[in-house]
XYZ file of C-alpha atoms in Angstrom:
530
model
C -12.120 26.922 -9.692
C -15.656 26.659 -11.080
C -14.950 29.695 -12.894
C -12.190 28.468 -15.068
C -14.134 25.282 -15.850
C -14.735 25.232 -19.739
C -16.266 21.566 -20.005
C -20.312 21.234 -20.453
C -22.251 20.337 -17.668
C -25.319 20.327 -17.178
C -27.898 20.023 -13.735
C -26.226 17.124 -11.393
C -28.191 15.657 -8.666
C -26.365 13.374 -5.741
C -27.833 10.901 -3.646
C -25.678 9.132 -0.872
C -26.948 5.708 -0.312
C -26.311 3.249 2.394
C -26.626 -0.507 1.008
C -29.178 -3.080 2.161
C -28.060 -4.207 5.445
C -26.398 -7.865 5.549
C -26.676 -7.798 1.588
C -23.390 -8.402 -0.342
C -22.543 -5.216 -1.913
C -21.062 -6.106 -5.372
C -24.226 -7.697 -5.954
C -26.334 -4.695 -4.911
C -24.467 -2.259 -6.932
C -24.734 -4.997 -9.891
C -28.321 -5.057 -9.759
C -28.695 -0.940 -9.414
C -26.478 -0.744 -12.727
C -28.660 -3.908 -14.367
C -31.401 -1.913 -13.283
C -30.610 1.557 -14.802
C -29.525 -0.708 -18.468
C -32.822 -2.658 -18.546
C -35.454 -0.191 -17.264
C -34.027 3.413 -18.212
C -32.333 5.107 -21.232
C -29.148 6.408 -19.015
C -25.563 5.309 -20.108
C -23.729 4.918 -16.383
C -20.199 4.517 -15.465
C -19.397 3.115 -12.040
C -16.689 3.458 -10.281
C -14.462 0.965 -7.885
C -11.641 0.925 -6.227
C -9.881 -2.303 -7.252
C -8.884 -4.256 -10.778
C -10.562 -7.530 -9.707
C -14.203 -5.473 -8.341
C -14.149 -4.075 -11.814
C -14.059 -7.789 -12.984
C -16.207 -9.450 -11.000
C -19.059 -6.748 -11.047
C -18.896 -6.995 -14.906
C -18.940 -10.699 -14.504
C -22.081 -10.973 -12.389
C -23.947 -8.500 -14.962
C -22.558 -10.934 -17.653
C -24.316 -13.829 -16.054
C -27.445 -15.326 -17.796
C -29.141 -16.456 -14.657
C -30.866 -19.039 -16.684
C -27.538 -20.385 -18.034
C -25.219 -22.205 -16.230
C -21.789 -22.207 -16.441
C -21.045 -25.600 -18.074
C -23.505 -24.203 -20.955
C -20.553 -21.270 -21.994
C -18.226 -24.160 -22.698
C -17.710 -26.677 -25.384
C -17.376 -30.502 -25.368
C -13.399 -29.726 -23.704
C -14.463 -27.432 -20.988
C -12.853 -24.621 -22.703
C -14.972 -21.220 -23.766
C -16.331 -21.635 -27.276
C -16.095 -18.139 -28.032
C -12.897 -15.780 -27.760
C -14.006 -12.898 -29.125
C -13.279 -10.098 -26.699
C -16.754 -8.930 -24.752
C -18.980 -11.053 -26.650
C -22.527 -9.340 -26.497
C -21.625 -7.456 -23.139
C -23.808 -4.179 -22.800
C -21.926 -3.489 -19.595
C -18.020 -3.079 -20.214
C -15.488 -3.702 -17.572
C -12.563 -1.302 -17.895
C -9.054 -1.190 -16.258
C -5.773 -0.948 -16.697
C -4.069 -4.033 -18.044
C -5.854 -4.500 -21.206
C -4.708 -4.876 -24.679
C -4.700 -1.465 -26.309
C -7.127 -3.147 -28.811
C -9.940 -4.037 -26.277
C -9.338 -0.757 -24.842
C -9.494 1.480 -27.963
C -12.818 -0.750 -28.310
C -14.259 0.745 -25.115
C -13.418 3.933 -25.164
C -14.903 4.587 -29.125
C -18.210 2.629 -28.106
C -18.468 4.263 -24.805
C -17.775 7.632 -26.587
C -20.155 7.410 -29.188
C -23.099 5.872 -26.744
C -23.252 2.575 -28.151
C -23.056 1.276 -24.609
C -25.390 1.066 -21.432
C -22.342 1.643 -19.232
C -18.901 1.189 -18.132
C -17.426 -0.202 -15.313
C -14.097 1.164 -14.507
C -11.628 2.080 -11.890
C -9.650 5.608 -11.917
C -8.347 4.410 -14.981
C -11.433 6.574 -16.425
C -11.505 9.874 -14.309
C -9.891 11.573 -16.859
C -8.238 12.102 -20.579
C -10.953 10.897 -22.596
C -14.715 12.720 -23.212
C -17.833 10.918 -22.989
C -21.003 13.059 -23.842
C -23.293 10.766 -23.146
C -22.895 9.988 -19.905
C -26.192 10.475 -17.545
C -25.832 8.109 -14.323
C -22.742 8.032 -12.662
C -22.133 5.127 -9.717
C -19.249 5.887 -6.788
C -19.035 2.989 -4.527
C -16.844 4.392 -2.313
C -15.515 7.768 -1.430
C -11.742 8.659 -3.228
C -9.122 10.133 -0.597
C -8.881 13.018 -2.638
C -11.115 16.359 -3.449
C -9.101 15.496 -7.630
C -10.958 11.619 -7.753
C -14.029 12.940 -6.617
C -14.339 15.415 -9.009
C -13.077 14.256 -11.637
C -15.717 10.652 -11.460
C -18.539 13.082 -11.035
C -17.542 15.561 -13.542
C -17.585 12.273 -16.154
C -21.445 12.855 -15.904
C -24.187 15.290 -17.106
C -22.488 16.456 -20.168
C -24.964 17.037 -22.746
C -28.128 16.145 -20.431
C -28.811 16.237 -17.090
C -27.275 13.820 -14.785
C -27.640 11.560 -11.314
C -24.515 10.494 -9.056
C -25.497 7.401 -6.530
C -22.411 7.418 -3.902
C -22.389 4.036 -2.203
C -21.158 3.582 1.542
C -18.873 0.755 0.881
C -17.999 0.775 4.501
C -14.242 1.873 3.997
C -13.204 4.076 6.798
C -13.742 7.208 4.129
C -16.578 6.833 3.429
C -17.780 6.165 7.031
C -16.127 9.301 7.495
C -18.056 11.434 5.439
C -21.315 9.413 5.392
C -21.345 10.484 9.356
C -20.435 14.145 8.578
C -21.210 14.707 4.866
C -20.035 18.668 4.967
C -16.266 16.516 5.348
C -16.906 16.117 1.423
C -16.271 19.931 0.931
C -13.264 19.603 2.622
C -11.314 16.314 0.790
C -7.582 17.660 -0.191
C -6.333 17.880 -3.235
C -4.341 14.788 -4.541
C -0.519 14.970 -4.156
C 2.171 15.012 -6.616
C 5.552 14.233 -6.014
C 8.412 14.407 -8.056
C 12.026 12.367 -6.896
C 14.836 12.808 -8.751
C 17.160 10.488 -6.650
C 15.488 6.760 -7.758
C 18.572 5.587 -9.706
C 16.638 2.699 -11.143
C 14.078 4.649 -12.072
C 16.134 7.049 -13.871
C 17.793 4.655 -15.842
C 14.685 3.685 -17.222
C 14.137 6.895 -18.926
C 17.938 6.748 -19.683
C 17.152 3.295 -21.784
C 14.146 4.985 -23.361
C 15.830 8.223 -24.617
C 19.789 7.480 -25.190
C 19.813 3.907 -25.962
C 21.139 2.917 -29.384
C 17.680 3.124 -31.911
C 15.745 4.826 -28.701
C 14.093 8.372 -29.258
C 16.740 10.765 -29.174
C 18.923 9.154 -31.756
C 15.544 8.702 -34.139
C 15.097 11.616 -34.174
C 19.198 12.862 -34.757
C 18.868 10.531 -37.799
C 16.003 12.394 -38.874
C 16.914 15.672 -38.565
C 20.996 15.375 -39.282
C 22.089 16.002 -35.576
C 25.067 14.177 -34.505
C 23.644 11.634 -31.803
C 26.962 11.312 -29.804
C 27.604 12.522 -27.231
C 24.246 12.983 -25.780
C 22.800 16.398 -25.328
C 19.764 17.780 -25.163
C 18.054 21.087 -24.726
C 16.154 20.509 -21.797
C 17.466 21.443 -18.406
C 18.301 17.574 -17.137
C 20.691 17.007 -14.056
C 24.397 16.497 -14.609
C 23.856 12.941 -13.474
C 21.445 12.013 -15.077
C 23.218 13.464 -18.563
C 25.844 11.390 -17.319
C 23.770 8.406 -17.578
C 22.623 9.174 -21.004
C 25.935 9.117 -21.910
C 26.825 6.596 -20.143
C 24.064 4.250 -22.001
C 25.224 5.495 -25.131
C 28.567 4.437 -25.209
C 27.986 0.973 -23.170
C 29.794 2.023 -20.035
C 27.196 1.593 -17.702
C 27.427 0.850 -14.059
C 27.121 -3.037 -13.083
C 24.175 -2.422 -11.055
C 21.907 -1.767 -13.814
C 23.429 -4.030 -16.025
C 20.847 -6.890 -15.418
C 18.155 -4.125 -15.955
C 19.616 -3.506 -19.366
C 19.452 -7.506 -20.102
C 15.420 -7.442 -19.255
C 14.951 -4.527 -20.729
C 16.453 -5.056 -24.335
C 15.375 -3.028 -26.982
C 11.814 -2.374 -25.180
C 12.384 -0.608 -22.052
C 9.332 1.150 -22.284
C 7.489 -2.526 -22.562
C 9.727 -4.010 -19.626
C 8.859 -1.601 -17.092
C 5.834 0.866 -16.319
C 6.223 4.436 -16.111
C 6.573 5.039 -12.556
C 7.344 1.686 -10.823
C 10.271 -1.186 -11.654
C 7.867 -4.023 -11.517
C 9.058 -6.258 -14.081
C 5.783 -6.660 -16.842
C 4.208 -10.104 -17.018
C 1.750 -10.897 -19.728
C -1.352 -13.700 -19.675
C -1.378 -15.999 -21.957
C -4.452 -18.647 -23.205
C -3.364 -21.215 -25.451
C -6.463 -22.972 -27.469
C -4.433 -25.540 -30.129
C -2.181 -23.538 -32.227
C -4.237 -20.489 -31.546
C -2.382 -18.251 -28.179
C -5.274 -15.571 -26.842
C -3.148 -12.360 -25.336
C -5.424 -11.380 -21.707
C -3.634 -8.463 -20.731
C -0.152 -7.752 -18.368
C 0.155 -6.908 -14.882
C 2.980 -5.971 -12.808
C 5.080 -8.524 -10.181
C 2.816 -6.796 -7.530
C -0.101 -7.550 -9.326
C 0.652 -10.623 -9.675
C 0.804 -11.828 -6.280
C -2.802 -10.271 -5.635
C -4.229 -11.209 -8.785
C -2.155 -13.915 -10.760
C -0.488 -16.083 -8.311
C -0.232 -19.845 -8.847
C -3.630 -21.334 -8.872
C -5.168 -17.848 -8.908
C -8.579 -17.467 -11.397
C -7.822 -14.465 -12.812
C -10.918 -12.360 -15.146
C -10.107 -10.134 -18.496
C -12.998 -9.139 -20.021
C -15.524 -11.486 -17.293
C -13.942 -14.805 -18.226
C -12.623 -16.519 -15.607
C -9.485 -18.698 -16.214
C -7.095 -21.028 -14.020
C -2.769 -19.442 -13.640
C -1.182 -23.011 -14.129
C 2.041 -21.828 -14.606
C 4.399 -18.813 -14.121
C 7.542 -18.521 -16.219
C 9.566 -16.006 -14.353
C 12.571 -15.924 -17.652
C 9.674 -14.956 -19.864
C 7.500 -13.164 -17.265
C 4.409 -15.202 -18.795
C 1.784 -16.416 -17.235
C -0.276 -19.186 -18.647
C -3.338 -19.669 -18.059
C -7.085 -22.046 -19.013
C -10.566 -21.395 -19.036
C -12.020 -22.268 -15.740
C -15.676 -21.709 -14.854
C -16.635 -18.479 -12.266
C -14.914 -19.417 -9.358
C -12.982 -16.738 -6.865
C -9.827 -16.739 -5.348
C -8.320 -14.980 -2.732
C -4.570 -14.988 -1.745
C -3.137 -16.841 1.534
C -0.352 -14.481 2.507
C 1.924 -14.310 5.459
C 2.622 -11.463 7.530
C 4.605 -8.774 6.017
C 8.269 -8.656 6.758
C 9.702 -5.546 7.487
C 13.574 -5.365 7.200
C 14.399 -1.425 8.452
C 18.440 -0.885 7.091
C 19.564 1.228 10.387
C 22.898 2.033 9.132
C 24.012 5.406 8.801
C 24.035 5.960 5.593
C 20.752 4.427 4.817
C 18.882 7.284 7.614
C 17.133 9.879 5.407
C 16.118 11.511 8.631
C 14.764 11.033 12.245
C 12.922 12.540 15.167
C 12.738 12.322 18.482
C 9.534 13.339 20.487
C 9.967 12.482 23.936
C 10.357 8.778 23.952
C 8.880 8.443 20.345
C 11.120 7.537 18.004
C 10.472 8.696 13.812
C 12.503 7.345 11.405
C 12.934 7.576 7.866
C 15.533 5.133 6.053
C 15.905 2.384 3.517
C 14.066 -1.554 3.983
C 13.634 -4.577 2.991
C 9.718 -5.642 2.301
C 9.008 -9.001 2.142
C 5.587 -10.782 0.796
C 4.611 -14.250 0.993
C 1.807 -15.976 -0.679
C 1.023 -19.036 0.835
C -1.710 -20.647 -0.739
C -5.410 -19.424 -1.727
C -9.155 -19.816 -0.468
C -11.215 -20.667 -3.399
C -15.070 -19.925 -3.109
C -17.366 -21.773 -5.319
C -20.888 -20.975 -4.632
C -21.319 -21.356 -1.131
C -18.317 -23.232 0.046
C -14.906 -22.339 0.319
C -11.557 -24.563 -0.417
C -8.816 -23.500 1.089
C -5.472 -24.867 -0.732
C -1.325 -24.480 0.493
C 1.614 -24.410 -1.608
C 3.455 -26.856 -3.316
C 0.427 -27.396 -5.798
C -0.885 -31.144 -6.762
C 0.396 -31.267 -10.511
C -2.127 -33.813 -11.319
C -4.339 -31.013 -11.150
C -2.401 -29.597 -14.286
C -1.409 -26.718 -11.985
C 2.610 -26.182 -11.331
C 4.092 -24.786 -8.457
C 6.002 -27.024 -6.309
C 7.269 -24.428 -4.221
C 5.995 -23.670 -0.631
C 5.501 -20.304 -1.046
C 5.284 -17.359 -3.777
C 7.617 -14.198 -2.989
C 7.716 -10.926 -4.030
C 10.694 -8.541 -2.207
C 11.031 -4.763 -2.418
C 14.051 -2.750 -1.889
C 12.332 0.601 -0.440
C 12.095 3.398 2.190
C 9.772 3.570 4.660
C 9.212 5.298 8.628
C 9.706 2.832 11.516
C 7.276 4.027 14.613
C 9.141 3.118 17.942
C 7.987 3.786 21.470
C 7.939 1.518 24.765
C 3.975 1.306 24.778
C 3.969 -0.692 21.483
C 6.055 -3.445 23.356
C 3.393 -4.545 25.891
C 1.890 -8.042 24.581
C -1.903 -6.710 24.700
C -1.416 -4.606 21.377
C -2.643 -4.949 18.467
C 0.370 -3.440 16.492
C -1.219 -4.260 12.931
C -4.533 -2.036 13.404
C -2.586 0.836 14.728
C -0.214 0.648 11.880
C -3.322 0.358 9.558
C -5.018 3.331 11.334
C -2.099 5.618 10.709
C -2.195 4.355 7.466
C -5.677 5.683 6.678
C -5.084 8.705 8.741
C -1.962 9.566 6.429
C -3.614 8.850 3.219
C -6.582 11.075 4.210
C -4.534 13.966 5.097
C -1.980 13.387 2.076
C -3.875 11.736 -0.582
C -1.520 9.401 -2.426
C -2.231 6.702 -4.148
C -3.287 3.679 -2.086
C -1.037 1.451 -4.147
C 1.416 3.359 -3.747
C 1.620 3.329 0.315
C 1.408 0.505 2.515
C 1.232 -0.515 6.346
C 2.971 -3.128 8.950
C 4.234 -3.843 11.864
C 7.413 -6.207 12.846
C 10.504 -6.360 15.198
C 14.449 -5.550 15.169
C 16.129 -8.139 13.858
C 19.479 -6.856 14.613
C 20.968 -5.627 17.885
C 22.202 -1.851 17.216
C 23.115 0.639 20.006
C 19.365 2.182 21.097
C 17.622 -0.674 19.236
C 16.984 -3.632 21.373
C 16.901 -7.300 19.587
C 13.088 -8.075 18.858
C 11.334 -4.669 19.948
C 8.484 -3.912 18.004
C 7.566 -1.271 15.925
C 4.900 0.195 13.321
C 5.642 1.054 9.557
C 4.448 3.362 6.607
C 6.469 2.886 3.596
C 6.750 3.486 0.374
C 5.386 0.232 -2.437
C 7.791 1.374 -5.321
C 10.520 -0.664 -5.785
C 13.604 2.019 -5.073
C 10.883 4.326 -3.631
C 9.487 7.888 -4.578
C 9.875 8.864 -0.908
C 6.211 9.158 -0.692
C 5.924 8.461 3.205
C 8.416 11.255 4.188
C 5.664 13.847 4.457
C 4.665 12.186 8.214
C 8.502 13.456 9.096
C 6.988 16.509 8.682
C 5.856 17.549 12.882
C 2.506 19.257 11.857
C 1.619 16.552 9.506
C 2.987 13.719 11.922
C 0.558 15.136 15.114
C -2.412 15.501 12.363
C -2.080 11.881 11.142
C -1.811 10.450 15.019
C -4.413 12.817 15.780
C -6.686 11.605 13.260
C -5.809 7.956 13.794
C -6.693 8.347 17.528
C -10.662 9.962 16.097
C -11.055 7.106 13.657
C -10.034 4.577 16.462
C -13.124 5.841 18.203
C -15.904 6.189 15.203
C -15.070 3.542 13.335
C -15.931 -0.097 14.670
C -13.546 -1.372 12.040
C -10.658 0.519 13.524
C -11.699 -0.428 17.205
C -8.958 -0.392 19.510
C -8.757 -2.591 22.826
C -7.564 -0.444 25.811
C -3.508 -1.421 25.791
C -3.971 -0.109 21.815
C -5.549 2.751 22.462
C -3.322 4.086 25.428
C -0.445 3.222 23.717
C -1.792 5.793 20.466
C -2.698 7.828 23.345
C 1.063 7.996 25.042
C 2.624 8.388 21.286
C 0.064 11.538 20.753
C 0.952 13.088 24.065
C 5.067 13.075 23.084
């Protein structure tokens, strides 16, 4: 409460904005922040919602409008200068960087030697900056925590604005049609899952390996180091594991983990996912520029084959992958954008008994929780330079200097998830993907995760099991870590579950984005009524 709040703050004052119709809004919010650095003495930070809007909003302040493109690069098309932000008054921050260029940031931004920040959540909290005065949402966060947290980042030692953007995302079109909803955003949600194998034997790596932190610090101190033990209260199995790592007899399904991992688990894999960890890699002569990592999931939205990718507002060309070294290469390329070509997301629902978590039955509604299959596909990319638009397929032309000879890019998750079956999904009228997507938004509204952390479909049975008809269709919510959290098995709660259809059936009728056509909507309407 407001009561236990020791931080500084000073007077805040909110305005909730609407952008000018028809006008593209990355460019309005660019010129509001250009606007605040040339013609006022405030220090902003804005926050987005994506990686790639933090780039790109950083990269049209970064243009010299009367410099073109082909004037940044020498004689062989490549950038002259590599020198990380260059004379940037406007930082773009997110996660991915090199701890240098971050470190960079944060001091300059904490001592006010900038005229702003742009950053996504990666900023809401663990670091103080004083001098903060204007403070940009575009968009509304799911959560009461976000929101609070970005606004509370402003008005420290002076008095402070907050501009909230409508940036016509179904939350924010919520509350910009109701703004007293604002008072009522839930608090994020934790969740803690002990039963992620995989995910546990990443922290076994970390602690009991051979050289990993518990036996640094038995060397240090004198303790014997085998077997494992430890003072904190762990589970038996996981102890087990420990031990198990320690003396080498570990279980053959982690042992290709253990051969990616090495001696840098911690490197390999991110805290709370099993994405392998690719880095980007520029190579200028002998000279090999280090732009950042991202995970296999980032990759495929950010980093495909063919993909410009930005660090730091430079644009430059993925020609080529290397999956055994998880490096992507990359060249300069001038300001162009790419967005992925993907297929439709297959949905592989493991109906076995022993892969059911648990499942309901509301009249003829079917909720089920068990293990799946995901499957993504990217196909191509649309390219946009200027005003026109290229639209390119996989295999790649390698006379472009591009490689990828494959005809499409996969990624595949091994996950849980809730299937959504009932016979008013199977007539041929409905529009199965926007009522997936609708519970979707309905779910995350009501139980805040993190959006990358839940995701949406729709697909068929592709196996013929007693009470599951060959080809009948069905919606999804599951879970986007690989080995899932178990993040989606709030809905199989009943209260929650009528909420979230509840809710999905009121944003089917405010939102224009989230429009139903009548089969949809009756078919919601039949699945609320059981």
């Amino acid at each position: 409460g407001a009561e236990e709040d020791t931080s500084a703050q000073c007077t805040i004052t909110s305005i909730f904005v609407n952008p000018p119709p028809g006008s593209d809004l990355l460019s309005s919010v660019s010129e509001v922040i250009n606007f605040s650095a040339k013609k006022t003495d405030m220090q902003s930070i804005t926050f987005v919602d994506s990686r790639k809007q933090t780039e790109y909003i950083a990269t049209i302040l970064d243009r010299n409008p009367d410099k073109s493109d082909e004037e940044d690069k020498d004689e062989e098309g490549e950038n002259i200068d590599f020198q990380k932000f260059g004379d940037l008054n406007i930082y773009p921050y997110r996660s991915g960087y090199e701890i240098a260029d971050r470190q960079i940031i944060q001091a300059n931004l904490a001592e006010g030697k900038l005229k702003g920040v742009v950053s996504t959540s990666a900023l809401e909290m663990g670091i103080d900056l004083p001098y903060l005065t204007l403070g940009i949402l575009v968009g509304i966060p799911r959560s009461a925590t976000s929101f609070f947290q970005r606004v509370g980042r402003v008005g420290r030692k002076k008095d402070g604005i907050i501009i909230v953007i409508n940036n016509g995302s179904i939350m924010s079109e919520t509350i910009f049609q109701n703004p007293e909803r604002i008072s009522s955003l839930p608090l994020i949600q934790s969740a803690l899952y002990l039963h992620n194998q995989q995910i546990q034997y990443i922290h076994a790596m970390c602690i009991a390996r051979h050289g990993g932190e518990d036996e640094t610090i038995c060397n240090k101190t004198g303790q014997i180091s085998f077997p494992f033990t430890s003072g904190a209260d762990f589970t038996e199995d996981f102890i087990k594991l420990c031990n198990a790592e320690r003396s080498g007899e570990i279980s053959v399904k982690y042992q290709s983990m253990k051969a990616e991992a090495g001696d840098d688990p911690y490197l390999t894999f991110p805290l709370r996912d099993l994405d392998l960890q690719y880095t980007v890699e520029c190579k200028q002569g002998a000279n090999i520029s280090k732009l950042g990592w991202l995970s296999f999931g980032q990759v495929t939205r950010e980093a495909y084959p063919g993909a410009v990718y930005y660090y730091q507002t430079r644009a430059y060309r993925v020609v080529r992958i290397q999956k055994p070294t998880r490096t992507i290469h990359v060249r300069s390329e001038r300001r162009y954008f790419t967005t992925p070509k993907v297929l439709p997301t297959l949905i592989l629902p493991n109906l076995g008994a022993d892969s059911i978590y648990q499942n309901h039955l509301y009249g003829a509604l079917k909720v089920v929780e068990c293990s799946m299959q995901i499957a993504e596909n990217v196909v191509g990319f649309t390219e946009r330079r200027g005003n026109n638009k290229i639209e390119v397929n996989y295999p790649l032309d390698r006379t472009t200097g591009i490689y990828f000879d494959a005809p499409k890019f996969p990624r595949y998750v091994f996950t849980s998830g809730i299937i959504f079956d009932h016979p008013s999904l199977q007539f041929p009228q409905v529009d199965h993907e926007t009522l997936a997507r609708l519970i979707y938004e309905a779910f995350l509204m009501i139980i805040p995760f993190e959006t990358q952390d839940i995701s949406s479909g729709s697909d068929k049975y592709r196996s013929n099991l007693p009470g599951v008809p060959l080809g009948t269709r069905f919606l999804s919510l599951y879970d986007q870590t690989y080995g899932s959290l178990r993040l989606t098995s709030k809905i199989m709660e009943t209260e929650i579950l009528r909420r979230v259809f509840q809710l999905a059936l009121d944003l089917s009728q405010s939102s224009e984005t989230f429009a139903l056509n009548p089969v949809s909507l009756q078919a919601l309407q039949e699945m609320i009524s059981d």
